[in-house]
Coordinates of C-alpha atoms and ligand atoms in Angstrom, one line a residue:
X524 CA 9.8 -34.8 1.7
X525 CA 11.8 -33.1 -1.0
X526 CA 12.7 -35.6 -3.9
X527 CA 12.7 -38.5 -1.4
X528 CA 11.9 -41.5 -3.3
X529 CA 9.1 -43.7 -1.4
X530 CA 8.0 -47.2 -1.8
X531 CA 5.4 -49.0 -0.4
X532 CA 4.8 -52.9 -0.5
X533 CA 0.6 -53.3 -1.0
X534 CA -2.0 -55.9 -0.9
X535 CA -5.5 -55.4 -1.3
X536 CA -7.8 -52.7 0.3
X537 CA -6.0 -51.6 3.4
X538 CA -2.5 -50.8 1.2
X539 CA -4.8 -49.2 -1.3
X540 CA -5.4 -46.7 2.1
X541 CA -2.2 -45.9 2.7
X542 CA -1.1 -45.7 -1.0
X543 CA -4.1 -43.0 -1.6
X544 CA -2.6 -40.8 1.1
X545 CA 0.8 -41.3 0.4
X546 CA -0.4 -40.3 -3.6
X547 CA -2.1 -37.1 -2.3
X548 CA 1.1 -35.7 -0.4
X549 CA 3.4 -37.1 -2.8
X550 CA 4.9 -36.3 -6.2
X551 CA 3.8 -38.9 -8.6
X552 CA 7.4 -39.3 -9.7
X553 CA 8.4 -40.0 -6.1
X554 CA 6.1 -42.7 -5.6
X555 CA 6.4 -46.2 -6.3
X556 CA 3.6 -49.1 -5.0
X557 CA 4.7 -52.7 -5.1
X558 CA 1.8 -54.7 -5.4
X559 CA 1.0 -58.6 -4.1
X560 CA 0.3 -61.3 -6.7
X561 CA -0.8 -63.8 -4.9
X562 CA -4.3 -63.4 -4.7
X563 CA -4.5 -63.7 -8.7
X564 CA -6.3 -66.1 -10.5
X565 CA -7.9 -67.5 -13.9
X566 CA -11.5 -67.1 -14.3
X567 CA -13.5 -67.5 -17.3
X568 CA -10.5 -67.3 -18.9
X569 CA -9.6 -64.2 -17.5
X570 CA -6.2 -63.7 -15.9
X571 CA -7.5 -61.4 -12.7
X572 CA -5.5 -59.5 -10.1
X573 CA -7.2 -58.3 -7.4
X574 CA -5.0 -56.5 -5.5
X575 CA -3.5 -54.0 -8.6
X576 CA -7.0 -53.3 -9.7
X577 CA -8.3 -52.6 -6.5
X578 CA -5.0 -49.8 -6.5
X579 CA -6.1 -48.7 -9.6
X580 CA -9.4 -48.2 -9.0
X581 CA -8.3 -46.6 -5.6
X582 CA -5.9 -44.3 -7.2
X583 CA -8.5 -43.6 -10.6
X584 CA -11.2 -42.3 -8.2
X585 CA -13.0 -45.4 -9.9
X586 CA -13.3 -47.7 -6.5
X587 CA -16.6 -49.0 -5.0
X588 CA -16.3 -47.0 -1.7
X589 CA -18.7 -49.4 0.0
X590 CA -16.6 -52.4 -1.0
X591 CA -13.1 -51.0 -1.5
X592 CA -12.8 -53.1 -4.4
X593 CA -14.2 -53.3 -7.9
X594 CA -15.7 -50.1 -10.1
X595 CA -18.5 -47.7 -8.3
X596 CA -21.5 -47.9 -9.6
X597 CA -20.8 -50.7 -11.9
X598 CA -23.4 -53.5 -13.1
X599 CA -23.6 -57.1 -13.1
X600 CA -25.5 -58.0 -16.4
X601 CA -22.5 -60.4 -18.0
X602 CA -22.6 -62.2 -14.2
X603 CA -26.6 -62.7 -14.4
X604 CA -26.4 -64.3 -17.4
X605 CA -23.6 -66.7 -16.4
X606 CA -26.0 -67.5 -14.1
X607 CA -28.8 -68.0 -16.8
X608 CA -26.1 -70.6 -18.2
X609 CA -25.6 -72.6 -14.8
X610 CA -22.3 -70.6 -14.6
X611 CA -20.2 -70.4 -11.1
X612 CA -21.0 -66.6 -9.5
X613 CA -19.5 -66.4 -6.6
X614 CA -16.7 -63.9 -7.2
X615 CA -18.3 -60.6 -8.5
X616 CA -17.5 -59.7 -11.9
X617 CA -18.9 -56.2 -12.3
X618 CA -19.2 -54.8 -16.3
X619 CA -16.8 -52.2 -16.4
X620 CA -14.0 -54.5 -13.9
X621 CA -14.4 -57.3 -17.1
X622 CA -12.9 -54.6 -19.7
X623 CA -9.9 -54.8 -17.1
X624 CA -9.5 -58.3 -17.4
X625 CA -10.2 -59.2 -20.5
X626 CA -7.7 -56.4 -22.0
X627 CA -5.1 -57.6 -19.4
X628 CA -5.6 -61.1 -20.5
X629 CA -5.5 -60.6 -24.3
X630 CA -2.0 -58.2 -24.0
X631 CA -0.7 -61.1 -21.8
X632 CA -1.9 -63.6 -24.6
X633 CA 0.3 -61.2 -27.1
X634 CA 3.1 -61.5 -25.2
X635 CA 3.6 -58.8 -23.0
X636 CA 4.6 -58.8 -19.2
X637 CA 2.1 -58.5 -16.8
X638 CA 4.4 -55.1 -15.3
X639 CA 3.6 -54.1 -19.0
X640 CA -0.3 -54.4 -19.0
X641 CA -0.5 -53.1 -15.4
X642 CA 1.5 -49.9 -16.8
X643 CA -0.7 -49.6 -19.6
X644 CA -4.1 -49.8 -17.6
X645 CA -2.6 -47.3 -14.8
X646 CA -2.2 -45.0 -17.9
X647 CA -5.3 -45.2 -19.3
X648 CA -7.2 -44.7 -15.8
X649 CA -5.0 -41.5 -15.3
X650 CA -2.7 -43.4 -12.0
X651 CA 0.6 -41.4 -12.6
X652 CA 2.2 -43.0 -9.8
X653 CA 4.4 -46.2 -10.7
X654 CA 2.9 -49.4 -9.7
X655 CA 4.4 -52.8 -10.2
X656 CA 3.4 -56.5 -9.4
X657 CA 6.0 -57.9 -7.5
X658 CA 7.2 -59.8 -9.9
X659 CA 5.7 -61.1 -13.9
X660 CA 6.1 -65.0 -12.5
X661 CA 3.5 -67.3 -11.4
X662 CA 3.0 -67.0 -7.8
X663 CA -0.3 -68.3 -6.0
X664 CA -1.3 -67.9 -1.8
X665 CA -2.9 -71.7 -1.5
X666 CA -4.6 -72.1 1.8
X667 CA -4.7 -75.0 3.6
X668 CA -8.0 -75.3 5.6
X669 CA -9.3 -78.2 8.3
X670 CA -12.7 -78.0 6.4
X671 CA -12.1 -77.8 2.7
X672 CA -8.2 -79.2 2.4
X673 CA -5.8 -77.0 0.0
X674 CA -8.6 -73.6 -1.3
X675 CA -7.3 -71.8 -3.9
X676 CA -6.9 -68.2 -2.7
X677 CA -9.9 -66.4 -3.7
X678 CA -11.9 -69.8 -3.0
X679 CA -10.7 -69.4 0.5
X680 CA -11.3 -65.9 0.7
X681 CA -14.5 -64.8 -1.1
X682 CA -16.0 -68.2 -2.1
X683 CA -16.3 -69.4 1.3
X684 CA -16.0 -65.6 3.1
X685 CA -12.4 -67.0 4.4
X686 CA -14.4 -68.6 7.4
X687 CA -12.6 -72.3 7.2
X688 CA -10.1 -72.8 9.5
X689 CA -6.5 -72.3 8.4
X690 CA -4.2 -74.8 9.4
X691 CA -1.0 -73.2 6.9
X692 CA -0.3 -71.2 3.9
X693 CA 1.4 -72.3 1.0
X694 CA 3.1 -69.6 -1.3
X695 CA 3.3 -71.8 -4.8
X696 CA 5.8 -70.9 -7.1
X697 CA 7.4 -68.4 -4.7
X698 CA 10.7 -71.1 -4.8
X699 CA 11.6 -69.6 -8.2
X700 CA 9.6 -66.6 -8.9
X701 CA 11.6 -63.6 -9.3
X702 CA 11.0 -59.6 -8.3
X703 CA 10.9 -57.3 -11.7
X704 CA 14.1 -55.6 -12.5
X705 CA 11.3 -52.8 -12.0
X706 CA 11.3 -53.8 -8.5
X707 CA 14.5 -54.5 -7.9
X708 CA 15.2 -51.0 -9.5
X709 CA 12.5 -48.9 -6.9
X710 CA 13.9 -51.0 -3.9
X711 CA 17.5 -50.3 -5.0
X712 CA 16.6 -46.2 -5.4
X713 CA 14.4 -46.1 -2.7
X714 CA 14.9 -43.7 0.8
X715 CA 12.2 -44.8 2.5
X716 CA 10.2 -48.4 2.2
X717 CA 6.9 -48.4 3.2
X718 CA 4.7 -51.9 4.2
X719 CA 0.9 -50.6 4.1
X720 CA -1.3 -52.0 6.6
X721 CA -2.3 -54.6 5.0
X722 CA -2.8 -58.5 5.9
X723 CA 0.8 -59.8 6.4
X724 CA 0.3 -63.7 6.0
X725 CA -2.1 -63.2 3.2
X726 CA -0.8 -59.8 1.4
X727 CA 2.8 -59.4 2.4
X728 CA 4.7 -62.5 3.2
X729 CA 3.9 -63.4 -0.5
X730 CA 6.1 -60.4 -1.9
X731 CA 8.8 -61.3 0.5
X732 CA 9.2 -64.6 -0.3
X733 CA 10.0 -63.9 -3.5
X734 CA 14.1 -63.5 -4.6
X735 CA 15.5 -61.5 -3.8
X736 CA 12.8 -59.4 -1.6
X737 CA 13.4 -60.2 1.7
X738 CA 17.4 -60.0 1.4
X739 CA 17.2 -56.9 -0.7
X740 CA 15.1 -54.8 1.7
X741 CA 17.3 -55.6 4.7
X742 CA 20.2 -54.3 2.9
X743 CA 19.0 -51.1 2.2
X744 CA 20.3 -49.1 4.9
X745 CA 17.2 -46.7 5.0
X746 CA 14.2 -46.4 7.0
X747 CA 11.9 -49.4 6.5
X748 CA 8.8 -49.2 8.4
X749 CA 5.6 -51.2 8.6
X750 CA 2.1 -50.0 9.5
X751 CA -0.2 -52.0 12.0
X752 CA -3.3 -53.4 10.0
X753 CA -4.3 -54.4 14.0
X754 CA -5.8 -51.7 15.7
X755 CA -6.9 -53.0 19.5
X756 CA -6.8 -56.8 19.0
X757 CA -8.8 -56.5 15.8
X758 CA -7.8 -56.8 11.9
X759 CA -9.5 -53.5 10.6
X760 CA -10.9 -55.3 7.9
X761 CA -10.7 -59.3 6.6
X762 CA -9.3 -62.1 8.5
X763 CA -5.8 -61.3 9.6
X764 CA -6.8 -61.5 13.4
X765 CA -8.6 -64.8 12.7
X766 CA -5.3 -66.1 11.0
X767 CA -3.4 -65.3 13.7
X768 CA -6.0 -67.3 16.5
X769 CA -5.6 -70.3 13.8
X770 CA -1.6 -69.7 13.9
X771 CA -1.8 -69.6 17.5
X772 CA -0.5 -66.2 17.9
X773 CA -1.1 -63.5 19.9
X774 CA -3.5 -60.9 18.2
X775 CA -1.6 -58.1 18.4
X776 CA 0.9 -55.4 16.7
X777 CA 3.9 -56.3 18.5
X778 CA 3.0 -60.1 16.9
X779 CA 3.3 -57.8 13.4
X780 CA 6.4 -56.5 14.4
X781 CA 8.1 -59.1 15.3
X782 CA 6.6 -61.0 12.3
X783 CA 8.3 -58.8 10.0
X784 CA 11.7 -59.3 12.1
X785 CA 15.1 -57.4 10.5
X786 CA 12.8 -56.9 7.0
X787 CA 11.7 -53.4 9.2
X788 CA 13.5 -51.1 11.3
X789 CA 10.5 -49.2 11.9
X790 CA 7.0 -49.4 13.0
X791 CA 3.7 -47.4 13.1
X792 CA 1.7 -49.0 15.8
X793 CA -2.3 -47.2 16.8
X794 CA -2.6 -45.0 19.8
X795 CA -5.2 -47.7 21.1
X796 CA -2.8 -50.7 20.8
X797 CA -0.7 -51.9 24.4
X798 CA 2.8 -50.4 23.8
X799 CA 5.9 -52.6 23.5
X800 CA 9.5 -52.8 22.2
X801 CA 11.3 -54.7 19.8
X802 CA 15.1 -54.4 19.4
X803 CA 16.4 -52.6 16.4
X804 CA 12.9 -51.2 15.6
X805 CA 11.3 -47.8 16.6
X806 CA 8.2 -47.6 17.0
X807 CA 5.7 -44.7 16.7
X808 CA 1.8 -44.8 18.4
X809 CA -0.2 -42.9 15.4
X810 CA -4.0 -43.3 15.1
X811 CA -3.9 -45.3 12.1
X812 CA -7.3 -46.1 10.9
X813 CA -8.1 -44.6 7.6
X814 CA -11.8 -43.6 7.0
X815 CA -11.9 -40.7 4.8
X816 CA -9.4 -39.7 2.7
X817 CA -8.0 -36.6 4.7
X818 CA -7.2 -39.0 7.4
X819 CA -5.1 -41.0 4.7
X820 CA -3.2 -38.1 3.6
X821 CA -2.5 -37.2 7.5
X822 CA -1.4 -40.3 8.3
X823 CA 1.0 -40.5 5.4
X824 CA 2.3 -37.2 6.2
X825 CA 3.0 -38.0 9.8
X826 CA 4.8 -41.3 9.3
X827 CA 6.9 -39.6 6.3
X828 CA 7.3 -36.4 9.0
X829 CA 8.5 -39.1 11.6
X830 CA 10.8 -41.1 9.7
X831 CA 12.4 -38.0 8.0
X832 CA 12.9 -37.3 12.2
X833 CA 15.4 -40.2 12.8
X834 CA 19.1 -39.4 13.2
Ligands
LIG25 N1 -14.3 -59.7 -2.8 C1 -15.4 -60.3 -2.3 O1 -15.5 -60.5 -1.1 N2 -16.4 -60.8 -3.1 C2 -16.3 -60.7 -4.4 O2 -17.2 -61.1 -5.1 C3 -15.2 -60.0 -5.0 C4 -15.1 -59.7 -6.4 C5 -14.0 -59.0 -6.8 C6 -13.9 -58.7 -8.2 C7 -12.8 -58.0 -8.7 C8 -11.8 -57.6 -7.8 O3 -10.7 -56.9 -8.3 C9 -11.9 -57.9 -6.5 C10 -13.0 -58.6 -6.0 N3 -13.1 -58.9 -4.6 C11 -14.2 -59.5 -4.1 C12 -12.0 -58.4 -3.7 C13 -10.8 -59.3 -3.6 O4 -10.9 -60.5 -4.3 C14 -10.3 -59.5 -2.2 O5 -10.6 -58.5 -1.3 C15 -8.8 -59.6 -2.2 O6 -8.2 -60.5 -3.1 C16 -8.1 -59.7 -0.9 O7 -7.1 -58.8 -0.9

């Protein structure tokens, strides 16, 4: 993949996957991860984003292994003693993860863009690959449930273990958010555009419903190629396949596929999965679930060597 410039469009801990192996076969200066926002929230005060920190702790070598978010090894004193206070502790706030937020949220109180902090704290953790929110505007996943009415994203998802039922998501803000002229820029230079396995009602259709996403990644006349995060009617990890029984679809990768429509012209489907076709998009069978890291840098390297196959 001489000086081909790659993008990938991430959400939490399945993108964090295939960004890692992309990362180890890749030139930093050829790699650039686009990163959801919609699973961010204020907490204690603290603006936190999920999804970039669990790439930066992925990338940094820092990540909890067993949970594929947060720092390994990290303790929970300031959390036990929000407890002590009557305190709400149901989202996780390791130690060391708190210096994150609470140096993001103080450079956001001074002013800077959140495209800005992210840069700084990829820096400082040694992450020499670019990595971008999609975009420095508000922009939050709402889920509407049958249980609990409108949850607030992390509410629906680690609050109550996302087990009510969906009935529809809501993207708010994504009417006038905008992408980053950093994004823009990547998607613009870009000569292949990746879309990790990761959850695509939760993780991805928030990035593309921001301006000018969707329209911009259809014009690119260069391979643009999705990975399954369904692997034999199954999510690999977290509640896509369950989203899709309350969406009434079928649970399967073709339903991907054809989720993602004329945004891809390509698609990495498992070895395990039942074949099928969609117009306009090849398709590849590849065994795509990650569990060490060698098997993230060979699955990179085989999509890259497949697209760089087309004619
Ligand atoms: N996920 C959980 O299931 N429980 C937690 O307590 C939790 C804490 C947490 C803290 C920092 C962080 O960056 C991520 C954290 N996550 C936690 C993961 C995360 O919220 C979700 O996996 C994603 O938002 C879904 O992509």
């Amino acid at each position: 993949m001489p000086n081909q410039n790659v993008v990938v469009l991430v959400g939490g801990v399945g993108g964090a996957k295939l960004a890692l192996g992309l990362a180890q076969i890749l030139p930093p200066q050829n790699l650039t991860v686009i990163v959801n926002v919609g699973d961010d929230f204020w907490h204690y005060g603290l603006k936190i984003c999920p999804d970039a920190d669990t790439i930066l702790y992925t990338l940094s070598g820092l990540v909890d292994k067993n949970n594929g978010w947060g720092v390994s090894g990290d303790t929970v004193n300031t959390l036990e003693q929000l407890r002590v206070y009557g305190g709400d502790s149901w989202f996780r706030l390791g130690d060391r993860d708190i210096a994150t937020h609470l140096y993001r949220t103080e450079r956001l109180r001074q002013g800077a863009r959140l495209t800005q902090v992210t840069a700084e704290l990829a820096t400082a953790l040694g992450v020499n690959v670019r990595l971008f929110p999609v975009t420095d505007d508000r922009m939050e996943t709402i889920v509407h449930t049958q249980e609990h009415g409108a949850l607030a994203f992390q509410e629906y998802f680690v609050k109550h273990r996302w087990q009510p039922t969906l009935t529809r998501l809501e993207y708010a803000g994504s009417e006038s958010a905008r992408a980053s002229a950093e994004v823009i820029e990547a998607i613009e230079q870009a000569d292949v555009i990746l879309i990790a396995p990761s959850n695509p009602y939760l993780s991805v259709e928030p990035m593309l419903r921001i301006a000018p996403l969707r329209e911009l990644l259809i014009s690119r006349a260069v391979p643009r190629v999705a990975v399954t995060p369904i692997i034999g009617a199954q999510a690999v990890k977290g509640p896509a396949a369950k989203i899709m029984r309350e969406l009434n679809l079928e649970v399967s990768a073709e339903t991907v596929a054809r989720f993602y429509g004329n945004v891809i012209n390509g698609f990495v489907t498992d070895t395990v999965n039942t074949p099928f076709v969609v117009d306009g998009v090849r398709t590849i069978a590849l065994n795509t679930l990650m569990q060490t890291d060698a098997d993230k840098a060979a699955l990179a390297n085989q999509i890259l060597h497949w697209i760089m196959s087309w004619d």
